[in-house]
Short mmCIF file of C-alpha atoms in Angstrom, two decimals:
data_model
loop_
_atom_site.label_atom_id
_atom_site.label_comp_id
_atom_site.label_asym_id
_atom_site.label_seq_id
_atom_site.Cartn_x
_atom_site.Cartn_y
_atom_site.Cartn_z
CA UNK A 5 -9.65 -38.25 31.19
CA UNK A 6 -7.85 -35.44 32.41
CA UNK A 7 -4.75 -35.61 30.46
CA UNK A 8 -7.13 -35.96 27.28
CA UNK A 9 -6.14 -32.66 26.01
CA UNK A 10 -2.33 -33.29 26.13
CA UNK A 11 -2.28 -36.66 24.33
CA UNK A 12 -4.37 -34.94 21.80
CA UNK A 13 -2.04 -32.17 21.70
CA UNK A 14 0.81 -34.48 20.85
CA UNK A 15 -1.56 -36.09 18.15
CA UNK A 16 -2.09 -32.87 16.30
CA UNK A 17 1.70 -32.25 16.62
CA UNK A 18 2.60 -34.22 13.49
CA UNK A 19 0.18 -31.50 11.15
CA UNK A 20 1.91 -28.66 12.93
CA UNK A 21 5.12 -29.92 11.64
CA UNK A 22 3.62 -30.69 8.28
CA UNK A 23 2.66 -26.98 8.29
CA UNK A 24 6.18 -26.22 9.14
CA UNK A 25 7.74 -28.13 6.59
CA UNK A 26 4.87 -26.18 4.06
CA UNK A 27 6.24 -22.77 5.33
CA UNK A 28 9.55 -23.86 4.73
CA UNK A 29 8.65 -24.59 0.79
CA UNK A 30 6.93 -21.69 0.67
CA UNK A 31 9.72 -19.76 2.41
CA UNK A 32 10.74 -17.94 -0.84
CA UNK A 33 7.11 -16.70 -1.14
CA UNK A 34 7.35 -14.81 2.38
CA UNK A 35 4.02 -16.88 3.24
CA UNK A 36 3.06 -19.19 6.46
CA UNK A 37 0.75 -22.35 5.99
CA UNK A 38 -0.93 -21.16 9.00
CA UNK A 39 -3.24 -24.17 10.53
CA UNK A 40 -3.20 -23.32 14.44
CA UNK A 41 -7.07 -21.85 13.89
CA UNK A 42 -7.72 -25.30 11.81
CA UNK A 43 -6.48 -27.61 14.89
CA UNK A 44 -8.97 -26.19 17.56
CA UNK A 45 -11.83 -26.93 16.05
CA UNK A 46 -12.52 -30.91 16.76
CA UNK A 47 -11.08 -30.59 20.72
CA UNK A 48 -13.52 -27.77 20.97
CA UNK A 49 -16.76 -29.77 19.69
CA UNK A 50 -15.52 -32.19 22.25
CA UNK A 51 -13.04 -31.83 24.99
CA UNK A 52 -14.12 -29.94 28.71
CA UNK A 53 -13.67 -26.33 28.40
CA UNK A 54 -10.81 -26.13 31.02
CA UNK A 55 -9.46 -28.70 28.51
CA UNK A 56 -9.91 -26.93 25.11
CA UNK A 57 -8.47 -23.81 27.09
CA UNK A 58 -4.91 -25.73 27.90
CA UNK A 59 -4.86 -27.49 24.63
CA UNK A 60 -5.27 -23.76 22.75
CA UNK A 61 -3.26 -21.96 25.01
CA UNK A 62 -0.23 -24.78 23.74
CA UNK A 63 -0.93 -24.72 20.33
CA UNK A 64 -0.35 -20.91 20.12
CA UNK A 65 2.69 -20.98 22.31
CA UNK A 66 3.97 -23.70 20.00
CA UNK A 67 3.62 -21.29 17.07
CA UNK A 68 5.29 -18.09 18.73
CA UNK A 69 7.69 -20.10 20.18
CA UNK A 70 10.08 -19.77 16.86
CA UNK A 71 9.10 -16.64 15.52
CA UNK A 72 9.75 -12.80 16.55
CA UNK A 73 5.90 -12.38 18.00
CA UNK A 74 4.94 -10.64 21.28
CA UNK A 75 4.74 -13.34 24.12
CA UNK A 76 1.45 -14.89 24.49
CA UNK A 77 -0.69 -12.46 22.19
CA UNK A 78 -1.71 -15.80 19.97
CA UNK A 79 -1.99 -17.84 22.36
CA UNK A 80 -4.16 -15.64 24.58
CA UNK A 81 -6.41 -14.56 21.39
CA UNK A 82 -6.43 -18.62 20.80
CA UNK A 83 -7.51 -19.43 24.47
CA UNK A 84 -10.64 -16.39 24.02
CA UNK A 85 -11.54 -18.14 20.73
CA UNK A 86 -11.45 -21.72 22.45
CA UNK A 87 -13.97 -20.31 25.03
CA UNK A 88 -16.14 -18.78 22.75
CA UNK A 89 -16.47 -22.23 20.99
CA UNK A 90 -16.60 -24.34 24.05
CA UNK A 91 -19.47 -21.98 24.92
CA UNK A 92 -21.48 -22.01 21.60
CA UNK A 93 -21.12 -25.85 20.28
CA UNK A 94 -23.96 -25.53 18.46
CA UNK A 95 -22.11 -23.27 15.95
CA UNK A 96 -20.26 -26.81 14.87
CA UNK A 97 -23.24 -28.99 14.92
CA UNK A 98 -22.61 -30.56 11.71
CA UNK A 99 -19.71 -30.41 8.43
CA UNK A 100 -21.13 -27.46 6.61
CA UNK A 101 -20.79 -25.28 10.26
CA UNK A 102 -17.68 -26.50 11.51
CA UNK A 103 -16.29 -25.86 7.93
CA UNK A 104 -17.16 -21.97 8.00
CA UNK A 105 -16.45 -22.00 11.57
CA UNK A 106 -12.76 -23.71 10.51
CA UNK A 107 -12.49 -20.83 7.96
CA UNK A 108 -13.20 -18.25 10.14
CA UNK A 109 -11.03 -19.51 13.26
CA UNK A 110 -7.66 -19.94 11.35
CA UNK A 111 -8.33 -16.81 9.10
CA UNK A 112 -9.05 -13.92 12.22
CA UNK A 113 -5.67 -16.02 13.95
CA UNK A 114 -3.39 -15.66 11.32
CA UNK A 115 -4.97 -11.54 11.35
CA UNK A 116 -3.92 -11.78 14.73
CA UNK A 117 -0.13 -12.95 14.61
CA UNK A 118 0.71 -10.94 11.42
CA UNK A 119 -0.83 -7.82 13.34
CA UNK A 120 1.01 -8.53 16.37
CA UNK A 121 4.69 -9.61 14.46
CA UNK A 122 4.00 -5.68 12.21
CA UNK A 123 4.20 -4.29 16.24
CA UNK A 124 7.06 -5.94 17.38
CA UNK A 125 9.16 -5.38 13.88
CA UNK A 126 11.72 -2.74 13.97
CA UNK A 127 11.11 -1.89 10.07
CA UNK A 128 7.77 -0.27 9.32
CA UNK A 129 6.57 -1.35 5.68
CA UNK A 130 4.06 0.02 2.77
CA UNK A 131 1.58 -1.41 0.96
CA UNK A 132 1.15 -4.70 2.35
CA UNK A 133 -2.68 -4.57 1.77
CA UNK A 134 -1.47 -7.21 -1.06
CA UNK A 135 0.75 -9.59 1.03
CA UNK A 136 -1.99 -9.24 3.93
CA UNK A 137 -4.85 -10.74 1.58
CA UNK A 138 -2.68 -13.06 0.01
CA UNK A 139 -1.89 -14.60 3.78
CA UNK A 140 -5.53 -14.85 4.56
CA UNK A 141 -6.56 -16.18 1.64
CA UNK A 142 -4.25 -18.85 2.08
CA UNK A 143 -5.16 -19.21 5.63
CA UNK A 144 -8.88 -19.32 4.76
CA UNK A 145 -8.28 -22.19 2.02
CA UNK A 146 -5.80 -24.44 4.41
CA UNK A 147 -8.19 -23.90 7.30
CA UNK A 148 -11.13 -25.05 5.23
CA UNK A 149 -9.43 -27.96 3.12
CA UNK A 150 -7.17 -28.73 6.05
CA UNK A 151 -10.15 -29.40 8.87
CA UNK A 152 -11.46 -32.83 7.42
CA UNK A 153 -8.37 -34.73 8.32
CA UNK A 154 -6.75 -32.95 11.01
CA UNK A 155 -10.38 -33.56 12.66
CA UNK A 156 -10.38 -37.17 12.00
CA UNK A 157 -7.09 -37.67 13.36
CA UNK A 158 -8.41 -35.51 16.35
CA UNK A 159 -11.31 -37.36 16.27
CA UNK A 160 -10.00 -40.80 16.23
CA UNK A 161 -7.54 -40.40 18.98
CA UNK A 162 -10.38 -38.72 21.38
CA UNK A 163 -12.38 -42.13 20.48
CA UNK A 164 -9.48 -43.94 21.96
CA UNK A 165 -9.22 -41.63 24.94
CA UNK A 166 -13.52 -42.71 25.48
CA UNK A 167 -13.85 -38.66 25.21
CA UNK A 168 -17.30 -38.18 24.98
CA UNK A 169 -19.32 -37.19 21.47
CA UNK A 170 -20.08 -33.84 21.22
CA UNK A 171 -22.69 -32.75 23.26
CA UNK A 172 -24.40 -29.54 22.48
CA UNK A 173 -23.99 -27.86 25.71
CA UNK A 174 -20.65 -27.92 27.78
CA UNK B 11 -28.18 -23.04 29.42
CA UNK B 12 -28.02 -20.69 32.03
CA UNK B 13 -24.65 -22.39 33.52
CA UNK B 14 -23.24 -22.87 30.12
CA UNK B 15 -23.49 -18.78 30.03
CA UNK B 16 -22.23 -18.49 33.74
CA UNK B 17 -19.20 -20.66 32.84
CA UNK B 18 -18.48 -18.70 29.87
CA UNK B 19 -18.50 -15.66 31.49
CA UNK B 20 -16.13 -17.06 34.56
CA UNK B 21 -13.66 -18.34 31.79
CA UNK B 22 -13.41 -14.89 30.04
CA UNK B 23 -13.24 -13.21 33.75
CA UNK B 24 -10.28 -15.55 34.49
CA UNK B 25 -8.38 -15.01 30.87
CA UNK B 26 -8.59 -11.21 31.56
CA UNK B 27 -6.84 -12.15 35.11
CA UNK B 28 -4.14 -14.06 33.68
CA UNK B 29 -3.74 -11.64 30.74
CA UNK B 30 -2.91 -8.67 33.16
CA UNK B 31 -1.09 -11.12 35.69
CA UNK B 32 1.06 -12.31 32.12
CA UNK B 33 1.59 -8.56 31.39
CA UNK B 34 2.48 -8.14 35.13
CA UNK B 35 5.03 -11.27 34.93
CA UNK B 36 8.72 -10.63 35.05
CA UNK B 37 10.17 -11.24 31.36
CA UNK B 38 12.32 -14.13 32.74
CA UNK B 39 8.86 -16.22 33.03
CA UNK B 40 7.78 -15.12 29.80
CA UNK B 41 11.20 -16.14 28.20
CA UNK B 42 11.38 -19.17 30.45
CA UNK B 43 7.95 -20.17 28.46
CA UNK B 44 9.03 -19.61 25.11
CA UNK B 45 12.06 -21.71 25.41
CA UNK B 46 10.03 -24.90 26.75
CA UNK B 47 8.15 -24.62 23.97
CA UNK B 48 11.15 -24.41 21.63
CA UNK B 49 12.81 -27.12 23.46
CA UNK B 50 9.40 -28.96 23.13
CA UNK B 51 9.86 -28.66 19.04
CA UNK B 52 13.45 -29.12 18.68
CA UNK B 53 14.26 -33.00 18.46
CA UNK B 54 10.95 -32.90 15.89
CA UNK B 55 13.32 -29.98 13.67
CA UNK B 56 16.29 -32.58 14.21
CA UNK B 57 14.51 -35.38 12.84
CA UNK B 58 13.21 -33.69 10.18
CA UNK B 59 16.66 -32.70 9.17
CA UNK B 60 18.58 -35.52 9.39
CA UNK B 61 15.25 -37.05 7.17
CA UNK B 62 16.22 -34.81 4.66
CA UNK B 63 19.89 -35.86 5.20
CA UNK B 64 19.71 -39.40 4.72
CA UNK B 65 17.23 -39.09 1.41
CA UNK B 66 20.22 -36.93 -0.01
CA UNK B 67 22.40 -39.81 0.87
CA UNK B 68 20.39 -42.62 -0.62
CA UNK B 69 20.28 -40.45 -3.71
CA UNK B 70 23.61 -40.02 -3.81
CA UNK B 71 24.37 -43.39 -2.84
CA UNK B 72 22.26 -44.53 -6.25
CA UNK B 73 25.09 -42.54 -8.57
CA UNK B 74 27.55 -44.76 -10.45
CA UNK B 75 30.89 -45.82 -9.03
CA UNK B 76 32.48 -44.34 -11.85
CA UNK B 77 30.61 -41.14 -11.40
CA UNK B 78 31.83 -41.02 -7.45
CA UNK B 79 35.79 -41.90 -8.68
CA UNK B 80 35.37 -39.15 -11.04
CA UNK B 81 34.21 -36.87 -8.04
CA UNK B 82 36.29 -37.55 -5.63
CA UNK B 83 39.04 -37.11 -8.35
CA UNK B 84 38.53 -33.89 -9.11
CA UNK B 85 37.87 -33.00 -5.66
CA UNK B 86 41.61 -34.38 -5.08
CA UNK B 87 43.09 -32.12 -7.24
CA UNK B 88 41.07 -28.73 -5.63
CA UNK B 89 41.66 -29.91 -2.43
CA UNK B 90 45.23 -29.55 -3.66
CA UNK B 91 45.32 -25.94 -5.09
CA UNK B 92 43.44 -25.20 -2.08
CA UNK B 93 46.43 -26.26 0.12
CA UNK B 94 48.61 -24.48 -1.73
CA UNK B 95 46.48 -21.15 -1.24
CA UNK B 96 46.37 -21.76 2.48
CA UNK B 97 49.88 -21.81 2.56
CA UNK B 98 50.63 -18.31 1.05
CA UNK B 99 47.29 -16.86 3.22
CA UNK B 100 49.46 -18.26 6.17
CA UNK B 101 52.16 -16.10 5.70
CA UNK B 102 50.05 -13.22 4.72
CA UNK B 103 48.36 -13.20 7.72
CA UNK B 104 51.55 -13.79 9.98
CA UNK B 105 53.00 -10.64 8.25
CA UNK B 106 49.62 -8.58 8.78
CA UNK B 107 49.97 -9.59 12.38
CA UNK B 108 53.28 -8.63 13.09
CA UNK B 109 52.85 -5.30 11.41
CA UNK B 110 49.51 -4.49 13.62
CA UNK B 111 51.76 -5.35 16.27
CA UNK B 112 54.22 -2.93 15.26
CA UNK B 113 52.08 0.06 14.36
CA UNK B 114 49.92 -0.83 17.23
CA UNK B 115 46.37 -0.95 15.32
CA UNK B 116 43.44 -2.79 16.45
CA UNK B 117 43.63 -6.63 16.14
CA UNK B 118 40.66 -8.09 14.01
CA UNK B 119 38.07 -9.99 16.01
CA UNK B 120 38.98 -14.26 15.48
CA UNK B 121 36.05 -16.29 14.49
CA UNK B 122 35.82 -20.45 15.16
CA UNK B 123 34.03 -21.96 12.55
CA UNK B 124 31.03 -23.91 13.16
CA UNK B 125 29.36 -25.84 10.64
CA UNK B 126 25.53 -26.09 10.43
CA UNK B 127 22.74 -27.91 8.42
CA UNK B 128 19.69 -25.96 8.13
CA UNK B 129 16.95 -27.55 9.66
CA UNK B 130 14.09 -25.72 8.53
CA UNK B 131 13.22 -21.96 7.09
CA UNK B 132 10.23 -19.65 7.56
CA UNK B 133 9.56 -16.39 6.24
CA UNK B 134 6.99 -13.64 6.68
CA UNK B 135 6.27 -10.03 6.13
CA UNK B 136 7.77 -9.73 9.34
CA UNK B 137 10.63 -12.14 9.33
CA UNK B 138 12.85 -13.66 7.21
CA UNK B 139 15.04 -16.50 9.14
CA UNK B 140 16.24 -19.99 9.27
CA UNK B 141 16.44 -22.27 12.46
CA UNK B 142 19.88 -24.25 12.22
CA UNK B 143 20.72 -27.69 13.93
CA UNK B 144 23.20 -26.24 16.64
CA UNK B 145 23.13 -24.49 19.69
CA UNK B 146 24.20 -23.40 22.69
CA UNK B 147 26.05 -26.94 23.39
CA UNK B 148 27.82 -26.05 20.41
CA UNK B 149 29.71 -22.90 21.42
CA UNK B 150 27.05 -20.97 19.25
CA UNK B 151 26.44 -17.67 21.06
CA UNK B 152 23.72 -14.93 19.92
CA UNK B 153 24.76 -11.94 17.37
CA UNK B 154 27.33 -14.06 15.89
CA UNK B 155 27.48 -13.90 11.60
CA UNK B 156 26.34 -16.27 9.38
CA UNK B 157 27.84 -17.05 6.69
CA UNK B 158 28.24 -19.81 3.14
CA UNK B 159 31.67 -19.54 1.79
CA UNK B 160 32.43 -15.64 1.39
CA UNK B 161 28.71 -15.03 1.44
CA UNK B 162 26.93 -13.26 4.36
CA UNK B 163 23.59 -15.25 5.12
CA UNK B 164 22.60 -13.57 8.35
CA UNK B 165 23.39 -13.18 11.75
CA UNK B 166 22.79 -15.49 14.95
CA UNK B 167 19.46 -13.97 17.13
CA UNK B 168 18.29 -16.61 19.32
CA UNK B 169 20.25 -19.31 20.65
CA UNK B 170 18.76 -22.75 22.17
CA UNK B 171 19.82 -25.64 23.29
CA UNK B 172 20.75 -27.40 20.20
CA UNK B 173 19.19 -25.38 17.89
CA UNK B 174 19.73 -21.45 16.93
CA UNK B 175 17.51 -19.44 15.11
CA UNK B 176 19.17 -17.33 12.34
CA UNK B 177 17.53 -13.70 10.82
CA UNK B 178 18.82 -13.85 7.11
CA UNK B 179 20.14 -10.63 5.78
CA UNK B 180 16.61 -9.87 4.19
CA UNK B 181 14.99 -9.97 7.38
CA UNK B 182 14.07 -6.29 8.64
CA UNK B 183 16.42 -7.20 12.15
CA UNK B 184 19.69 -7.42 10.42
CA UNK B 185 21.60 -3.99 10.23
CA UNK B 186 24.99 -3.34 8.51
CA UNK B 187 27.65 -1.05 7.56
CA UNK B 188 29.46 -1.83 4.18
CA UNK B 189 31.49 -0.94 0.92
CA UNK B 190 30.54 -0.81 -2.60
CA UNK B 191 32.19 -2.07 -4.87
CA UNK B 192 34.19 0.40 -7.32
CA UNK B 193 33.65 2.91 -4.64
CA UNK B 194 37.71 4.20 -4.07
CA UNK B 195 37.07 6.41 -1.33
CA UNK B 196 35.80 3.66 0.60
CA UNK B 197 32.06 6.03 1.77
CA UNK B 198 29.98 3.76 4.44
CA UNK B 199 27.11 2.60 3.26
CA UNK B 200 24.25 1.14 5.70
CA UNK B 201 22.74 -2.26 4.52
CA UNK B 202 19.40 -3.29 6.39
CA UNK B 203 16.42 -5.55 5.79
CA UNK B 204 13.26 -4.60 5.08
CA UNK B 205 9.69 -6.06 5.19
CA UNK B 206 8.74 -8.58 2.40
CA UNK B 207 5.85 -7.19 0.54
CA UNK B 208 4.98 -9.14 -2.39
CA UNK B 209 5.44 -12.93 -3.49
CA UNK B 210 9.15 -11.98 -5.07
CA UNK B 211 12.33 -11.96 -4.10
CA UNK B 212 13.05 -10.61 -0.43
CA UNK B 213 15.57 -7.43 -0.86
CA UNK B 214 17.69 -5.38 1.60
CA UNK B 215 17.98 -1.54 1.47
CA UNK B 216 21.25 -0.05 0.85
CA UNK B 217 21.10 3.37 1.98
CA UNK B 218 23.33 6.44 2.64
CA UNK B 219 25.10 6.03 -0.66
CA UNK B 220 27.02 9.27 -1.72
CA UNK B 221 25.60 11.13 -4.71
CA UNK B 222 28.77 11.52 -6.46
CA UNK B 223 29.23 7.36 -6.20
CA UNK B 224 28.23 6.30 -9.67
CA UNK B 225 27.39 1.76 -10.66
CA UNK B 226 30.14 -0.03 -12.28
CA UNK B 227 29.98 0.24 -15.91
CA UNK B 228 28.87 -1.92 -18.84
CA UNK B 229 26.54 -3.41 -16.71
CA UNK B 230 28.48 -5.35 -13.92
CA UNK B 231 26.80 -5.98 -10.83
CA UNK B 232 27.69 -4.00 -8.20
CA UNK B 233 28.95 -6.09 -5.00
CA UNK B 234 28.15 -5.16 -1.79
CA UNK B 235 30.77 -5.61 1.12
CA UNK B 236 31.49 -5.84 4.81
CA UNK B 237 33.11 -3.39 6.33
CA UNK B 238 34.24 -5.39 9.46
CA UNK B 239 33.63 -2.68 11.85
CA UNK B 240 31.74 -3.19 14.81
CA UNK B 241 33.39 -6.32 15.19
CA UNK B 242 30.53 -8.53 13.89
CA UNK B 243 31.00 -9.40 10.89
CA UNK B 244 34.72 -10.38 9.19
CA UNK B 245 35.33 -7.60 6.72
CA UNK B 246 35.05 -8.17 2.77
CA UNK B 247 32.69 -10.75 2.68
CA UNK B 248 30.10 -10.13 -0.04
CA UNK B 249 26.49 -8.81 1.72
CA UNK B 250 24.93 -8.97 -2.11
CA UNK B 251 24.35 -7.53 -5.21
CA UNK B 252 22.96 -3.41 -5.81
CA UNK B 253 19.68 -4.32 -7.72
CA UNK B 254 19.08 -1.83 -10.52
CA UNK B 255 20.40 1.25 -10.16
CA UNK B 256 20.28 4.30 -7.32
CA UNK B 257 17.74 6.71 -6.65
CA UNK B 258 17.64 9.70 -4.58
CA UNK B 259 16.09 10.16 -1.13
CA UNK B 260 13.63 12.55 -0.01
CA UNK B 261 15.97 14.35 2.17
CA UNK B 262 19.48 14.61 2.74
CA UNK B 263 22.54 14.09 0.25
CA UNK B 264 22.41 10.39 -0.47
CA UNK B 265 20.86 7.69 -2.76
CA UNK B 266 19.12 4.27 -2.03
CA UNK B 267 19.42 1.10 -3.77
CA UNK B 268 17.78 -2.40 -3.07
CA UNK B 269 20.32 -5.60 -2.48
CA UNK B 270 20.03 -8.66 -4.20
CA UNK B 271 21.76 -11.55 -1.55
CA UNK B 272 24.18 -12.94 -3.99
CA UNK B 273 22.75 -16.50 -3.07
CA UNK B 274 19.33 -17.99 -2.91
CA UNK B 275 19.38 -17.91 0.80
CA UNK B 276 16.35 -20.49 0.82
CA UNK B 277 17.90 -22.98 -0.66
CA UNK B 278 21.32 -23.16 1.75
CA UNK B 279 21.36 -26.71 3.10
CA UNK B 280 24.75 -26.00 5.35
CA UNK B 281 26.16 -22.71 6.82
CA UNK B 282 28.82 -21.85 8.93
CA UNK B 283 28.29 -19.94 12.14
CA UNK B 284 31.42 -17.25 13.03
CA UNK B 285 31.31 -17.39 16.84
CA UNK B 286 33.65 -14.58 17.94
CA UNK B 287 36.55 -16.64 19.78
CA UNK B 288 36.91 -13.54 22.64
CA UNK B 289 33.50 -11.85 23.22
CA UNK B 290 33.23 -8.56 22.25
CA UNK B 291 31.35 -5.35 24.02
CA UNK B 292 28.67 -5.59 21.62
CA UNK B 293 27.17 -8.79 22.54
CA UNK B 294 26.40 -8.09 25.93
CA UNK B 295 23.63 -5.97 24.04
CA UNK B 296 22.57 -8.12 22.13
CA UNK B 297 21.92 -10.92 24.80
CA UNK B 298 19.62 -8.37 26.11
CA UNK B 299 15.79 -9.67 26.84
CA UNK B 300 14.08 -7.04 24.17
CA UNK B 301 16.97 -8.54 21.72
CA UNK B 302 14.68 -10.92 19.36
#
C-alpha cells in the first residue's frame, strides 16, 4: 500500500505529542524527551525503502518545524539513517538488536539536532560537556524503554495496512 | 544481495542530490516547508491546550459555592480599587500627552493587548521558548513583547497561523537595553540570554554595568527594568531580578551580573502579547528570513 507510510506516520503522531507534552514538564530542566530516533525503527524493519525514506524525512521535519534548527539537517541525517536500516535489516532481526539499534538511532539524532541548534544560536556557551551527556543519556534511556510500545503501535497498524513481516532483505 | 547493495547505494546517490538541490533551494521553499509542518502540528497544540483548560475548569468547578461567593467577592472589591486607579492613570496620561505635544518629544509606541494561553513550552541548551495559542489571525505580528502583568516574559519570533512561537527572556535570542534599579543616573545596561548549561534555573546576562553602580543595600533584590527605547518593549516593566552580586569583566570598564526572571516563566498559563498598534522601523528587520 502506497500510502502505508503516511497512515503510519499519523499513527506515531500521538507519541510525538506525548514527547512534546514530556519536554514541556521537563521545560525547567532545559532537556528534550527526544524519541524521533525511537519511531523509525519498526517502519524500517518493515515498510519499502522509498517508504521508510518519506516517513523519516516527516518525522524530522515535524521536529524542526518548532524549534530554531537549520532547515532539513535532521531530517536529512534521519532519511541517511532510514537507508542505512532499510539496507541492513538484519541488524533488527530480533528484540535484543532492534533494542541497541533503538539506542543507538535516537542517541546519534538527538547528537545531531543539539549540534546543529549550537550552529545556528547567536550565543556561544561553555562547558556544556555536562548538559550534552545529560541529553544523551536521556535520549539513550527513552529510545531504549520507549521502542517496545511505540513499535507495537507501529506494528499493529502496519498489520492492518497487510504490510508485509519483515523480510530480511529489502 | 547484490541489488539490496545497488539500491542502497542509488538511495544515498539520490539524498546527496536532493541535499545540494535543498541547499540550492530559494529560502521561500525551505520556509514554505517548515510552516506546513507547523500548520500540520498546530490544531494537535490547540487540543492539547484547551485539554488542559477544561481539567482546570472541572477542578475548579468541584470548589464549594461558598468558596466561589467568597471569590468573586473579593474580586468585586479589587476590581473596584482597580477602577479607581484607572481613572487617575487616565488623566495622567492625557496630561503626559499634551505636554509631549507641547515640547514636541517623541510619542511612545501604543500597544493592543492580546491575551494568550500557553499551549505548550520547550527548552534546550539552545532555546528557551513557549508556543502560544494565537497567531497571525489574531493581529499577532513577529518581534512584538511578551509580557504577564508588569513582567517581561519574552518577545514574539515566529508567527503562524493561529499559533506564535515566543523566545522567553532566558533564551540566548532575546536582547535588551535596561535600568537598574537604585541606579540615579539612569547608565544603560544590556540584558541578553544566554545558553542553559546545567539542570538549574535558566539566567540572563546583564552586562555593561558601570563600575561605580553599587546593589541596593541590606540585601534587596535588585530589579531590572525596561528602558523603552527601541520601541519594543513599553518602558519600566520589570526584565528580572540581579542574581548575586557583580563581577568585573575581562576587559573594559564594566561589571556583569546574571538575571533572575522575576517569575517562573514555565509555569505561565496566560500571557499577553503587546502588538505595536503602528508598526515601527524595526520590525521590518525582524520579519527578515534569517530572523528565527
Amino acid at each position: 500500500m502506497g500510502w502505508a507510510w503516511l497512515i503510519l506516520l499519523l499513527a506515531t503522531y500521538p507519541w510525538l505529542l506525548g514527547a512534546d507534552l514530556a519536554s514541556d514538564t521537563l521545560a525547567s530542566s532545559s532537556l528534550v524527551f527526544f524519541i524521533s530516533g525511537t519511531c523509525l525503527i519498526a517502519p524500517c524493519r518493515r515498510l519499502k525503502r522509498w517508504q521508510a525514506v518519506l516517513f523519516a524525512a516527516c518525522l524530522g521535519f515535524l521536529f524542526e518545524a518548532r524549534r530554531p534548527i537549520p532547515d532539513g539537517t535532521l531530517a536529512l541525517c534521519l532519511v541517511a539513517i532510514a537507508i542505512f536500516l532499510s539496507s541492513n535489516r538484519p541488524l533488527m532481526r530480533n528484540t535484543p538488536g532492534m533494542l541497541r539499534v533503538a539506542a543507538i538511532v535516537n542517541v546519534g539524532a538527538c547528537l545531531i539536532w543539539f549540534v546543529a541548534s549550537s550552529y545556528a544560536s547567536p550565543a556561544a556557551a561553555t562547558d556544556l560537556a555536562w548538559h550534552l551527556s545529560l541529553q544523551l543519556l536521556l535520549a539513550g534511556i527513552v529510545g531504549t524503554i520507549g521502542l517496545l510500545p511505540i513499535a507495537l503501535t507501529q506494528n499493529a497498524v502496519m498489520d492492518r495496512l497487510n504490510v508485509p513481516p519483515a523480510p530480511d532483505t529489502p | 544481495m547484490d541489488q539490496n547493495r545497488q539500491g542502497a547505494r542509488a538511495s544515498y546517490v539520490a539524498l546527496s542530490v536532493f541535499v545540494a538541490l535543498w541547499i540550492l533551494a530559494p529560502s521561500a521553499v525551505r520556509r514554505f516547508n517548515r510552516e506546513a509542518f507547523v500548520e500540520f502540528q498546530a490544531p494537535a497544540l490547540h487540543l492539547l491546550g484547551k485539554s488542559r483548560d477544561l481539567a482546570t475548569f472541572w477542578e475548579k468547578k468541584s470548589r464549594s459555592v461558598e468558596e466561589m461567593a467568597a471569590a468573586g467577592r473579593d474580586l468585586a472589591r479589587v476590581n473596584a480599587a482597580l477602577e479607581i486607579q484607572i481613572n487617575k492613570y487616565e488623566d495622567i496620561r492625557r496630561e503626559n500627552v499634551r505636554l509631549r505635544e507641547i515640547t514636541h518629544y517623541n510619542v511612545p509606541a501604543e500597544y493592543m493587548s492580546v491575551v494568550a494561553r500557553v499551549a505548550t513550552r520547550d527548552s534546550s541548551s539552545w532555546w528557551q521558548r513557549i508556543v502560544i495559542r494565537k497567531g497571525r489571525k489574531d493581529g499577532i505580528r513577529p518581534g512584538a513583547p511578551v509580557v504577564f502583568g508588569n513582567t517581561v516574559v519574552g518577545r514574539v519570533t515566529a508567527v503562524h497561523l493561529t499559533t506564535s512561537e515566543v523566545d522567553l527572556v532566558t533564551s540566548p535570542g532575546f536582547r535588551c537595553t535596561a535600568y537598574l534599579e537604585g541606579d540615579e543616573q539612569n547608565n544603560i545596561v544590556l540584558v541578553n540570554g544566554v545558553a542553559s548549561n546545567s539542570l538549574g534555573t535558566a539566567k540572563a546576562r546583564v552586562s555593561v554595568i558601570p563600575r561605580d553602580y553599587s546593589l541596593l543595600a541590606g540585601g534587596q533584590p535588585t530589579r531590572v527594568f525596561t528602558t523603552g527605547m527601541g520601541g519594543v518593549f513599553p518602558s519600566r516593566l520589570i526584565l528580572g531580578y540581579i542574581d548575586g552580586g557583580t563581577y568585573a569583566t575581562q576587559v573594559g570598564n564594566f561589571k556583569e551580573s546574571l538575571l533572575v526572571p522575576s517569575r517562573d516563566l514555565y509555569n505561565l498559563q496566560e500571557v499577553s502579547v503587546l502588538v505595536p498598534l503602528h508598526q515601527n522601523p524595526g520590525e521590518a528587520l525582524i520579519q527578515g528570513e534569517d530572523f528565527q
